[in-house]
XYZ file of C-alpha atoms in Angstrom:
750
model
C -0.051 0.000 0.097
C 2.912 2.315 1.079
C 4.486 1.622 -2.280
C 1.288 2.490 -4.079
C 1.024 5.803 -2.340
C 4.626 6.596 -2.936
C 4.150 6.064 -6.546
C 1.602 8.922 -6.883
C 2.476 11.581 -9.454
C 3.487 14.800 -7.940
C 2.973 18.032 -9.679
C 6.008 19.483 -11.377
C 6.680 23.161 -12.062
C 9.166 22.634 -14.961
C 6.568 21.938 -17.641
C 3.105 20.912 -18.042
C 1.908 18.076 -16.115
C 1.977 14.677 -17.864
C -0.294 11.658 -17.108
C 0.302 8.187 -17.321
C -1.810 5.519 -18.588
C -2.661 2.545 -16.503
C -0.109 0.676 -18.549
C 2.563 3.222 -17.490
C 2.716 5.055 -20.730
C 3.119 8.739 -20.610
C 0.758 11.043 -22.822
C 1.442 14.788 -23.494
C -1.122 17.399 -23.779
C -0.762 17.624 -27.409
C -1.438 14.004 -27.871
C -4.846 14.287 -26.365
C -7.769 13.668 -28.717
C -9.971 16.168 -26.879
C -8.525 19.702 -26.880
C -7.914 21.495 -23.705
C -10.301 24.125 -22.410
C -7.803 26.942 -23.465
C -7.917 25.842 -27.109
C -11.691 25.278 -26.919
C -12.323 28.855 -25.841
C -10.281 30.336 -28.593
C -12.062 28.158 -31.183
C -15.414 29.186 -29.756
C -14.511 32.809 -30.047
C -13.337 32.335 -33.735
C -16.604 30.517 -34.400
C -18.645 33.462 -33.034
C -16.664 35.974 -35.165
C -17.472 33.914 -38.160
C -21.014 33.443 -37.239
C -21.441 37.231 -36.828
C -19.861 37.742 -40.096
C -22.190 35.347 -41.609
C -25.299 37.081 -39.919
C -24.261 40.408 -41.279
C -24.004 39.023 -44.661
C -27.385 37.254 -44.310
C -28.753 40.525 -42.956
C -27.540 42.428 -46.006
C -28.830 39.761 -48.323
C -32.224 39.860 -46.544
C -32.692 43.763 -47.119
C -31.931 43.432 -50.659
C -34.196 40.489 -50.828
C -37.097 42.536 -49.303
C -36.399 45.486 -51.614
C -36.249 43.165 -54.489
C -39.479 41.492 -53.520
C -41.113 44.922 -53.152
C -39.785 45.895 -56.498
C -41.029 42.679 -58.057
C -44.489 43.049 -56.639
C -44.704 46.759 -57.491
C -43.748 45.658 -61.151
C -46.374 42.898 -61.039
C -49.054 45.263 -59.681
C -48.012 47.829 -62.261
C -48.551 45.248 -65.036
C -51.973 44.364 -63.531
C -52.844 47.978 -63.036
C -52.025 48.665 -66.521
C -53.996 45.700 -67.794
C -56.897 46.949 -65.634
C -56.614 50.542 -66.910
C -56.450 49.268 -70.459
C -59.598 47.261 -69.707
C -61.252 50.280 -68.344
C -60.423 52.308 -71.264
C -61.357 49.703 -73.717
C -64.775 49.158 -71.876
C -65.705 52.838 -71.690
C -63.971 53.582 -75.094
C -66.373 50.807 -76.607
C -69.327 52.746 -75.370
C -68.392 55.908 -77.437
C -69.108 56.125 -81.103
C -66.502 55.061 -83.632
C -63.668 57.558 -83.755
C -64.213 57.883 -87.580
C -67.527 59.699 -86.841
C -66.214 62.110 -84.324
C -66.588 65.731 -85.453
C -66.234 69.058 -83.790
C -69.860 70.204 -82.935
C -70.917 73.558 -84.493
C -70.515 76.509 -82.124
C -73.779 77.959 -80.842
C -74.552 80.592 -83.464
C -74.204 84.338 -82.691
C -76.562 86.934 -84.036
C -74.628 90.219 -84.472
C -77.042 93.193 -84.686
C -75.613 96.453 -85.957
C -77.197 99.843 -86.415
C -77.418 101.715 -89.784
C -74.104 103.478 -89.179
C -72.278 100.029 -88.491
C -72.216 100.262 -84.752
C -72.858 97.109 -82.549
C -76.358 97.152 -80.968
C -76.124 93.762 -79.409
C -75.253 90.155 -79.715
C -77.826 87.505 -79.246
C -77.650 83.742 -79.206
C -76.244 81.158 -76.576
C -72.758 82.389 -76.955
C -73.556 86.151 -76.614
C -70.664 87.017 -78.878
C -68.988 86.381 -82.304
C -66.123 83.975 -82.796
C -62.727 85.869 -82.874
C -59.623 84.450 -84.470
C -56.609 83.861 -82.269
C -54.729 86.405 -84.513
C -57.373 88.921 -83.958
C -57.813 89.003 -80.270
C -55.475 90.808 -77.842
C -52.389 88.664 -77.411
C -52.686 89.242 -73.730
C -55.563 86.852 -73.609
C -54.122 83.546 -74.757
C -50.950 84.314 -72.867
C -52.726 84.805 -69.593
C -54.882 81.757 -70.006
C -51.933 79.607 -70.758
C -49.975 80.980 -67.778
C -52.736 80.298 -65.178
C -54.403 77.153 -66.795
C -51.887 75.188 -68.572
C -48.123 76.105 -68.608
C -47.115 73.101 -70.726
C -49.792 73.561 -73.174
C -47.482 73.774 -76.300
C -45.331 70.840 -75.155
C -47.835 68.032 -73.831
C -49.768 65.663 -76.140
C -53.159 66.559 -74.702
C -52.765 65.245 -71.186
C -50.159 66.477 -68.847
C -48.813 63.740 -66.428
C -46.641 66.404 -64.512
C -49.513 68.626 -63.831
C -51.871 65.685 -62.974
C -49.349 64.321 -60.533
C -48.906 67.716 -58.879
C -52.648 68.171 -58.627
C -52.969 64.723 -57.078
C -50.424 65.393 -54.461
C -51.959 68.785 -53.537
C -55.311 67.372 -53.279
C -54.021 64.427 -51.022
C -51.981 66.686 -48.779
C -54.825 69.168 -48.514
C -57.517 66.575 -47.888
C -59.874 68.233 -50.427
C -60.247 68.788 -54.092
C -58.311 72.117 -54.696
C -56.539 71.765 -57.914
C -57.318 70.038 -61.278
C -54.896 68.345 -63.602
C -56.942 68.849 -66.782
C -55.213 70.507 -69.663
C -56.823 73.088 -71.965
C -57.319 70.278 -74.489
C -59.150 68.135 -71.967
C -61.358 71.090 -70.872
C -62.139 71.864 -74.452
C -63.057 68.015 -74.981
C -65.321 68.182 -71.999
C -66.994 71.381 -73.252
C -67.414 70.166 -76.757
C -68.714 66.635 -76.201
C -69.350 65.746 -72.517
C -71.376 66.477 -69.379
C -69.710 68.130 -66.375
C -70.290 65.005 -64.245
C -67.193 63.753 -62.256
C -67.297 60.173 -63.022
C -64.593 57.679 -64.060
C -66.410 57.080 -67.428
C -66.361 60.799 -68.210
C -62.711 61.164 -67.348
C -61.646 58.289 -69.443
C -63.692 59.607 -72.410
C -62.292 63.147 -71.836
C -58.588 61.699 -72.210
C -59.485 59.814 -75.408
C -61.194 62.965 -76.967
C -58.187 65.166 -75.921
C -55.862 62.754 -77.575
C -58.047 62.845 -80.667
C -58.084 66.598 -80.638
C -54.420 66.706 -80.348
C -54.134 64.480 -83.417
C -56.611 66.292 -85.647
C -55.936 69.846 -84.714
C -52.937 72.329 -84.263
C -52.234 73.794 -80.802
C -53.475 77.124 -82.060
C -56.545 75.814 -83.363
C -57.418 74.083 -80.137
C -56.653 77.211 -78.244
C -58.794 79.328 -80.484
C -61.704 76.976 -80.196
C -61.275 76.917 -76.256
C -61.301 80.693 -76.058
C -64.261 81.130 -78.208
C -66.447 78.477 -76.377
C -65.495 78.565 -72.702
C -67.787 80.060 -70.056
C -66.709 83.172 -68.608
C -69.599 83.782 -66.164
C -72.604 86.207 -66.244
C -74.019 84.377 -69.346
C -71.035 85.044 -71.462
C -69.642 82.281 -73.613
C -66.382 83.142 -75.438
C -63.936 85.947 -74.931
C -65.879 88.365 -77.211
C -68.935 88.041 -75.248
C -67.127 88.251 -72.004
C -65.085 91.358 -73.173
C -68.264 93.148 -74.090
C -70.115 91.952 -71.027
C -67.494 93.161 -68.574
C -65.613 95.897 -70.337
C -67.965 97.224 -73.014
C -65.341 96.446 -75.606
C -64.169 93.930 -78.243
C -61.743 91.148 -77.276
C -59.437 92.718 -79.910
C -59.057 95.749 -77.614
C -58.428 94.094 -74.249
C -55.666 95.417 -72.041
C -53.271 93.369 -69.827
C -55.273 93.835 -66.520
C -58.517 92.936 -68.329
C -56.956 89.813 -69.975
C -55.824 88.797 -66.517
C -59.277 89.216 -65.049
C -60.886 87.152 -67.927
C -58.255 84.497 -67.408
C -58.800 84.207 -63.699
C -62.518 83.708 -64.208
C -62.056 80.171 -65.738
C -61.421 78.660 -62.389
C -65.026 79.428 -61.123
C -66.786 81.638 -63.730
C -69.900 82.203 -61.611
C -68.197 82.628 -58.223
C -65.502 84.996 -59.560
C -67.547 87.102 -61.950
C -66.827 90.822 -61.455
C -70.510 91.329 -61.761
C -71.015 89.243 -58.520
C -67.850 89.708 -56.547
C -65.329 92.351 -57.945
C -62.935 91.873 -55.070
C -62.703 88.254 -55.579
C -62.250 88.703 -59.399
C -59.374 91.253 -58.699
C -57.589 89.071 -56.279
C -57.689 86.214 -58.790
C -56.410 88.345 -61.710
C -53.357 89.483 -59.539
C -52.460 85.735 -59.308
C -52.737 85.561 -62.992
C -50.388 88.499 -63.520
C -47.937 86.855 -61.236
C -48.078 83.623 -63.216
C -47.442 85.575 -66.439
C -44.506 87.216 -64.855
C -43.042 83.825 -63.724
C -43.536 82.430 -67.275
C -41.695 85.357 -68.684
C -44.985 86.568 -70.769
C -44.613 90.013 -69.135
C -41.888 92.218 -67.718
C -41.608 93.287 -64.132
C -42.523 96.779 -65.209
C -45.716 95.507 -67.049
C -46.538 93.656 -63.778
C -46.287 96.709 -61.603
C -48.266 98.870 -63.985
C -51.003 96.298 -64.302
C -51.308 95.820 -60.489
C -51.486 99.540 -59.876
C -54.255 100.003 -62.508
C -56.703 97.132 -62.292
C -59.437 96.393 -64.908
C -62.670 98.377 -64.332
C -65.906 96.883 -65.595
C -68.817 98.742 -67.195
C -71.501 99.766 -64.754
C -74.091 97.374 -66.197
C -74.221 95.531 -69.497
C -78.083 95.233 -69.947
C -79.045 98.844 -69.454
C -79.180 100.105 -73.039
C -82.639 100.643 -74.529
C -81.225 99.172 -77.783
C -81.731 95.747 -76.245
C -85.460 96.191 -76.727
C -84.691 96.417 -80.461
C -82.595 93.489 -80.351
C -85.269 91.390 -78.588
C -87.747 92.306 -81.283
C -85.329 91.569 -84.182
C -84.626 88.071 -82.649
C -88.358 87.402 -82.611
C -88.722 88.268 -86.250
C -85.670 86.383 -87.530
C -87.211 82.793 -87.686
C -89.978 84.102 -90.049
C -87.483 85.716 -92.326
C -84.597 83.216 -92.677
C -85.756 80.037 -90.599
C -83.589 78.365 -87.973
C -80.211 80.169 -87.368
C -77.526 77.615 -87.936
C -74.377 79.717 -87.965
C -73.174 83.142 -87.168
C -75.150 85.910 -88.867
C -75.096 89.702 -89.128
C -78.380 91.578 -88.981
C -78.286 95.223 -90.356
C -80.870 96.906 -88.266
C -82.883 99.900 -89.228
C -82.189 101.601 -85.869
C -79.921 104.757 -85.738
C -77.967 104.197 -82.545
C -77.538 107.955 -82.198
C -81.224 108.506 -82.247
C -81.736 105.574 -80.006
C -79.574 107.177 -77.371
C -81.354 110.405 -77.870
C -84.778 108.763 -77.160
C -83.562 107.045 -74.085
C -82.100 110.155 -72.633
C -85.215 112.074 -73.252
C -87.526 109.510 -71.572
C -85.171 108.904 -68.550
C -84.590 112.675 -68.125
C -88.222 113.472 -67.749
C -88.967 110.596 -65.436
C -85.963 111.323 -63.361
C -87.034 114.880 -63.056
C -90.711 114.769 -62.705
C -91.787 111.142 -62.419
C -91.934 110.923 -58.729
C -93.841 114.158 -58.461
C -96.343 113.215 -61.172
C -96.416 109.530 -60.392
C -95.121 108.552 -63.707
C -92.769 105.592 -63.748
C -92.601 104.339 -67.242
C -92.208 105.924 -70.777
C -91.996 104.674 -74.369
C -90.882 106.366 -77.512
C -91.026 104.899 -81.136
C -89.690 106.726 -84.147
C -90.487 105.385 -87.716
C -89.363 106.896 -91.085
C -91.541 107.192 -94.229
C -90.272 103.639 -95.512
C -91.510 102.015 -92.363
C -88.005 101.544 -90.874
C -88.116 101.844 -87.059
C -85.260 104.375 -86.299
C -85.428 104.265 -82.586
C -87.572 102.323 -80.117
C -87.449 102.678 -76.204
C -89.575 100.085 -74.652
C -89.400 101.263 -71.054
C -87.461 103.230 -68.549
C -84.727 100.723 -67.792
C -84.120 97.462 -69.765
C -81.868 96.075 -66.903
C -84.815 96.065 -64.401
C -87.447 95.058 -66.871
C -87.147 93.478 -70.294
C -90.923 93.643 -71.048
C -91.148 95.704 -74.210
C -93.999 98.290 -73.592
C -93.703 99.670 -77.094
C -94.762 96.538 -79.020
C -96.479 94.361 -76.268
C -98.404 96.590 -73.833
C -101.808 97.512 -75.009
C -103.073 100.729 -73.636
C -106.082 103.125 -74.334
C -105.039 105.787 -76.847
C -107.587 108.370 -75.770
C -107.815 111.291 -78.183
C -104.799 110.068 -80.190
C -107.225 107.839 -81.991
C -109.263 110.613 -83.135
C -107.472 111.194 -86.471
C -109.048 108.062 -87.663
C -112.528 109.235 -86.891
C -111.864 112.596 -88.734
C -110.176 110.650 -91.681
C -113.420 108.402 -92.053
C -115.498 111.764 -91.828
C -113.493 113.289 -94.626
C -113.763 110.226 -96.795
C -117.524 110.405 -96.272
C -117.577 113.932 -97.637
C -116.813 116.237 -94.819
C -113.988 118.919 -95.085
C -111.810 120.674 -92.413
C -114.246 123.665 -92.815
C -117.329 121.576 -92.054
C -119.102 123.027 -88.810
C -120.447 121.114 -85.890
C -122.004 122.368 -82.754
C -119.624 121.677 -79.769
C -122.032 121.344 -76.857
C -123.127 118.728 -74.300
C -124.958 115.971 -76.051
C -126.403 112.472 -75.278
C -126.046 109.439 -77.335
C -128.389 106.964 -75.702
C -127.206 106.837 -72.121
C -123.733 108.160 -72.992
C -122.960 111.883 -72.531
C -119.406 112.582 -73.786
C -117.831 115.500 -72.128
C -114.918 117.706 -73.190
C -111.854 117.862 -71.112
C -112.309 120.448 -68.428
C -116.024 120.755 -69.038
C -115.640 123.483 -71.582
C -117.565 123.894 -74.887
C -117.085 126.167 -77.939
C -120.355 126.170 -79.767
C -120.002 126.178 -83.566
C -116.499 125.137 -84.665
C -115.045 123.799 -87.706
C -113.756 120.250 -87.869
C -110.163 121.629 -88.071
C -110.667 123.567 -84.784
C -112.418 120.606 -83.161
C -109.459 118.391 -83.859
C -106.857 120.979 -82.786
C -108.691 121.407 -79.467
C -109.643 117.738 -79.157
C -113.246 118.263 -78.580
C -115.030 115.131 -77.563
C -118.521 115.999 -78.468
C -117.519 116.655 -82.048
C -115.559 113.335 -82.427
C -118.731 111.607 -81.003
C -120.956 113.417 -83.462
C -118.774 112.400 -86.391
C -118.687 108.831 -85.267
C -122.364 108.587 -85.266
C -122.687 110.133 -88.687
C -120.250 107.878 -90.405
C -120.679 104.784 -88.210
C -118.199 103.030 -85.765
C -117.486 100.318 -88.457
C -116.155 103.018 -90.906
C -113.793 104.304 -88.158
C -112.583 100.729 -87.303
C -111.977 100.022 -90.938
C -110.039 103.323 -91.433
C -107.805 102.484 -88.449
C -107.061 99.088 -89.718
C -106.449 100.194 -93.056
C -103.854 102.740 -91.761
C -101.959 99.997 -89.905
C -103.640 99.501 -86.455
C -103.526 95.528 -85.859
C -105.252 95.269 -82.511
C -108.814 94.198 -82.293
C -111.104 97.349 -82.173
C -114.629 97.469 -80.680
C -117.027 99.099 -83.123
C -119.083 101.255 -80.825
C -119.610 104.963 -80.440
C -117.116 105.379 -77.633
C -114.321 104.307 -80.015
C -114.358 107.920 -81.109
C -112.409 108.616 -77.716
C -109.978 105.790 -77.953
C -111.505 103.190 -75.795
C -110.068 100.108 -77.716
C -106.514 99.311 -76.669
C -103.546 99.494 -78.909
C -99.752 99.334 -78.765
C -97.586 102.407 -79.028
C -95.744 100.703 -82.037
C -98.843 100.050 -83.996
C -100.524 103.456 -83.283
C -97.328 105.369 -84.386
C -97.088 103.172 -87.423
C -100.738 104.151 -88.354
C -99.741 107.829 -88.467
C -97.067 107.122 -90.981
C -99.262 107.386 -94.162
C -100.025 110.906 -93.005
C -96.435 111.678 -93.217
C -95.452 109.899 -96.474
C -98.352 111.038 -98.544
C -100.805 108.163 -98.081
C -98.736 104.977 -98.119
C -98.761 102.226 -95.480
C -95.316 100.682 -95.455
C -94.458 97.446 -93.726
C -92.934 98.338 -90.374
C -89.653 96.700 -89.848
C -86.570 96.508 -87.741
C -84.345 94.609 -90.247
C -82.718 95.741 -93.479
C -80.587 92.895 -94.300
C -79.320 89.490 -92.963
C -75.951 88.064 -93.995
C -73.777 85.233 -92.980
C -70.371 85.920 -91.368
C -68.969 85.231 -94.906
C -71.276 87.805 -96.502
C -73.859 85.600 -98.134
C -77.153 87.561 -98.086
C -79.891 85.604 -96.479
C -82.687 88.277 -96.469
C -82.967 91.785 -97.964
C -85.928 94.013 -97.340
C -87.636 95.088 -100.399
C -91.092 95.665 -99.167
C -93.528 97.823 -100.969
C -96.023 100.188 -99.611
C -99.711 100.244 -100.929
C -101.682 103.518 -100.877
C -104.283 103.648 -98.316
C -105.479 107.322 -98.347
C -106.251 109.506 -101.383
C -103.817 112.473 -101.856
C -106.526 115.093 -101.040
C -107.443 113.380 -97.709
C -103.684 113.437 -96.790
C -103.656 117.100 -97.447
C -106.723 117.862 -95.417
C -105.639 115.703 -92.458
C -102.165 117.255 -92.406
C -103.654 120.776 -92.545
C -105.972 119.853 -89.640
C -103.427 118.072 -87.516
C -100.839 120.989 -87.885
C -103.332 123.055 -85.800
C -102.777 120.527 -82.729
C -99.046 121.756 -82.792
C -99.727 125.336 -83.614
C -102.809 126.366 -81.609
C -103.855 123.121 -79.983
C -103.014 120.811 -77.290
C -99.535 120.002 -78.398
C -98.048 123.573 -78.555
C -95.081 122.416 -76.458
C -94.045 120.091 -79.287
C -93.507 122.888 -81.840
C -90.155 123.482 -83.441
C -88.640 124.904 -86.595
C -90.152 122.100 -88.865
C -93.573 121.880 -90.191
C -95.204 119.344 -87.844
C -98.611 117.766 -87.131
C -99.863 115.238 -84.689
C -102.448 114.489 -81.972
C -102.298 114.197 -78.179
C -104.363 111.725 -76.160
C -105.062 111.204 -72.409
C -107.140 108.348 -71.083
C -109.385 108.402 -68.066
C -107.675 109.742 -64.783
C -104.481 110.297 -66.651
C -103.653 106.606 -66.790
C -102.039 106.957 -70.112
C -100.715 110.177 -71.778
C -99.792 110.163 -75.571
C -98.499 112.348 -78.327
C -98.132 110.936 -81.832
C -96.627 113.593 -84.064
C -94.822 113.687 -87.414
C -92.816 115.710 -89.881
C -92.089 114.778 -93.493
C -89.040 113.126 -92.110
C -90.029 111.136 -89.085
C -93.214 109.907 -87.327
C -92.600 109.473 -83.493
C -95.052 108.378 -80.754
C -94.500 108.903 -77.072
C -96.471 107.336 -74.258
C -96.082 107.939 -70.388
C -97.737 105.986 -67.660
C -97.400 103.159 -65.185
C -97.287 99.390 -65.536
C -100.095 98.751 -63.106
C -102.314 101.076 -64.756
C -102.277 103.595 -61.866
C -103.184 107.214 -62.568
C -100.677 109.956 -62.941
C -101.236 113.349 -61.524
C -103.058 115.375 -64.181
C -100.473 114.373 -66.844
C -101.806 114.968 -70.268
C -100.557 114.242 -73.818
C -99.565 117.882 -74.184
C -97.266 117.685 -71.194
C -94.539 115.061 -70.779
C -95.229 113.312 -74.055
C -94.998 116.648 -76.048
C -91.891 117.538 -74.215
C -90.114 114.207 -74.846
C -91.286 114.445 -78.501
C -89.932 117.939 -78.865
C -86.523 117.040 -77.366
C -86.015 114.008 -79.617
C -87.325 115.650 -82.846
C -85.241 118.776 -82.475
C -82.042 116.599 -82.156
C -83.078 114.166 -84.859
C -83.704 116.903 -87.441
C -80.515 118.880 -86.608
C -78.800 119.592 -89.940
C -81.584 117.913 -92.074
C -82.962 120.224 -94.715
C -86.495 121.449 -93.920
C -89.445 119.807 -95.878
C -93.133 120.547 -95.908
C -95.731 117.998 -95.125
C -97.270 116.271 -98.078
C -100.763 117.082 -99.626
C -102.479 120.258 -100.585
C -105.675 121.773 -99.470
C -107.067 125.297 -99.384
C -109.563 126.417 -96.817
C -112.783 127.908 -97.864
C -113.229 131.589 -97.148
C -114.904 132.190 -93.746
C -118.077 134.004 -95.096
C -118.956 130.902 -97.243
C -118.720 128.321 -94.545
C -122.033 126.583 -93.762
C -122.785 123.556 -91.756
C -122.804 120.771 -94.232
C -125.981 118.474 -94.329
C -125.739 114.923 -92.991
C -125.874 112.250 -95.563
C -129.103 110.183 -95.887
C -129.708 107.457 -93.316
C -127.293 108.999 -90.849
C -128.167 108.947 -87.168
C -128.959 112.352 -85.888
C -127.122 113.332 -82.588
C -129.440 114.181 -79.813
C -130.757 117.690 -79.604
C -128.727 120.148 -77.611
C -130.714 122.237 -75.146
C -129.782 125.900 -75.516
C -129.478 126.191 -71.750
C -126.588 123.512 -71.778
C -124.184 125.487 -74.051
C -121.404 127.257 -72.068
C -121.756 130.866 -71.704
C -118.285 131.256 -73.084
C -119.096 129.735 -76.396
C -119.678 132.840 -78.510
C -116.500 134.516 -77.464
C -114.636 131.193 -78.038
C -116.092 130.839 -81.460
C -114.801 134.353 -82.360
C -111.403 133.433 -80.990
C -111.079 130.341 -83.211
C -111.672 131.505 -86.916
C -111.464 129.121 -89.804
C -108.118 127.791 -90.779
C -106.035 130.015 -92.935
C -104.874 128.904 -96.393
C -101.883 126.565 -96.276
C -98.545 127.809 -97.670
C -98.157 127.263 -101.355
C -94.958 125.271 -100.992
C -96.868 122.181 -99.799
C -96.401 119.340 -102.238
C -98.607 116.729 -103.560
C -98.582 113.298 -102.083
C -97.672 111.820 -105.433
C -94.278 113.623 -105.407
C -93.012 111.226 -102.677
C -92.652 108.356 -105.205
C -93.484 105.674 -102.608
C -93.582 102.104 -104.208
C -96.900 100.872 -104.754
C -98.487 97.470 -104.267
C -97.109 94.398 -102.588
C -97.038 96.013 -99.134
C -97.912 94.096 -96.150
C -99.400 95.104 -92.760
C -97.001 95.741 -89.984
C -95.702 92.730 -88.160
C -96.587 93.430 -84.457
C -98.020 89.915 -83.566
C -95.816 89.056 -80.613
C -96.897 86.860 -77.694
C -97.321 88.742 -74.427
C -94.884 87.712 -71.694
C -95.983 86.479 -68.369
C -97.835 89.163 -66.215
C -94.880 89.471 -63.777
C -92.498 90.565 -66.418
C -91.833 94.208 -66.048
C -94.459 94.514 -63.393
C -98.105 93.647 -63.516
C -100.192 95.114 -66.417
C -103.845 95.222 -65.413
C -106.242 95.104 -68.425
C -109.248 97.291 -67.576
C -112.827 96.576 -68.414
C -114.136 99.693 -70.093
C -117.823 100.383 -69.921
C -119.784 102.996 -71.839
C -119.684 105.236 -68.702
C -115.816 104.777 -68.414
C -115.034 107.155 -71.208
C -111.837 109.115 -71.898
C -111.879 112.821 -71.355
C -109.777 113.929 -74.172
C -106.563 116.045 -73.946
């Protein structure tokens, strides 16, 4: 045992310890199959380093793998998205007509109405303005529109991916639809072919049509079509209509600030219209100017000047009385040329200078005396001897009421109807020297009274007409019969239905100012009734004549009757109820006032013009003692003096010589003529004798008067005046009350 203990291996400090095998062999550390702890630790650390390197490599390979997979799927999705988009395009495209049938639709035709001196009266039609070539309009307009609406217009192919992407980002970031990515070509395609609905189908069709437009037309052609069709607000389609609507000028003359304002409207025409919100329109125009500067379209100096002098719009587009004429012309056109299928030019008969004079006269008198006299409306119609309407004012202000009182409002003419009574009497054998007893009379239960209740005893017909004596007019109607009076009025040009009763002598049947004025024209031209018209000629924009007025004028009065009537009605202006109308020309006419001064008239004429004036109220309310010799005669005087300035004086047509005073006797009534009721001597005014002495028979007319045949009016083929227009709704221009007139509701003359 002791020997075994002694044989234990003791540790040695000289080297690494050795071990013995059970057989006594000695094994070194290097000979061990299993490495030592020291070597194992080193190897483990090395393994960890290699694993870390392998992890980093795998991590890098994993990132690229994710990105690769992402790119791959994006590519796959793009392919499928493209296929889906193509499918949508094919689907919606298949619903459209074949491309071979596509064509630019005709632009809504414009009706350009010009005066006799070539000035623009109005534009009518959906567009409201004529088409203007790109080379004709102000260069500022297309530059401003491109700068604010489509900066890459001349470089894209109809759609602008850059602009579309920018708009999408802005809309997503803003969380609302604030920008549009449509090009001008797309907007034109939408305006030409599509509805404004925001649907996928419409957008796809818009893109297809835009590409087609770019293929078929040049950029300038597309821009020109766009500017002539796009909506600019306030009912204006196209730059010409908008320029005239907002600035009262043609698109050819638009300035830089005005062009910027027009271009700014395209974003929201109705909301930004200067007629609705001038401040918003101005703010938008400044953005347009800045965009033009950024694009190099204008210089810094031009920008500063435009900012400091913004565009100013006209006060109101629809105020001119010439619009009444334009409306009447548009109504007549279909009967003359049929449907309007393209731009046309209408040469009107109206003289714009005379039209403005007429409007100023009516408005001045209403502004000055209308409130005091309770007169709110006035009408003036002026017609030359050929039937051409030279001026027509249908009311105080077209912008507040488009109802044309000249051609559509029927009112009682009062004593302005009496010339037809006297004409019928002259045709039945009476003369201006025939004498009647002016005194209170009764016809059945009717007792016509003179204005103011004054009577003059025995007077000539010339004096009775000059002083508008009701009793004499009633006697003459009884003598010749109401039917003869109605026939005479219709023959002269009155178109309205007339009631054939005795009270017609005092104008109880209603007529329009236009037809009553036209019925006086034969007195002025020597006995011919021309066709009253507003249109001289109609041509296409290319100059082709579609209509030319060559109307004739049949004779409706014998020359001797014309001479007698003119001699009698000159007395109205010289010594009668229209003395305020007198001026340097030989003139004649007749005043009229309906019951309670509801209507006041003066229809007068020279050898140059026949002019009728009416004052009253739309609701039929009475004025304050306004007669035909007051406001109407004043307006007539103002207009006719200006209208005849510089025109050589001409006498009225017809000849007639008065019978010497000592040979005048009261002519006998024809057989079978109803006798007027006897006049009690007590009922005659005490002033009658003196009045009779103060009103001697008419003097001999000057020798320079000419015979009617000297006027050379064309004979035959004439037609009656065209005044058959539908009456608008009652609420247009204020209510017009139609009064029921009884035999007791008789006019009192004037």
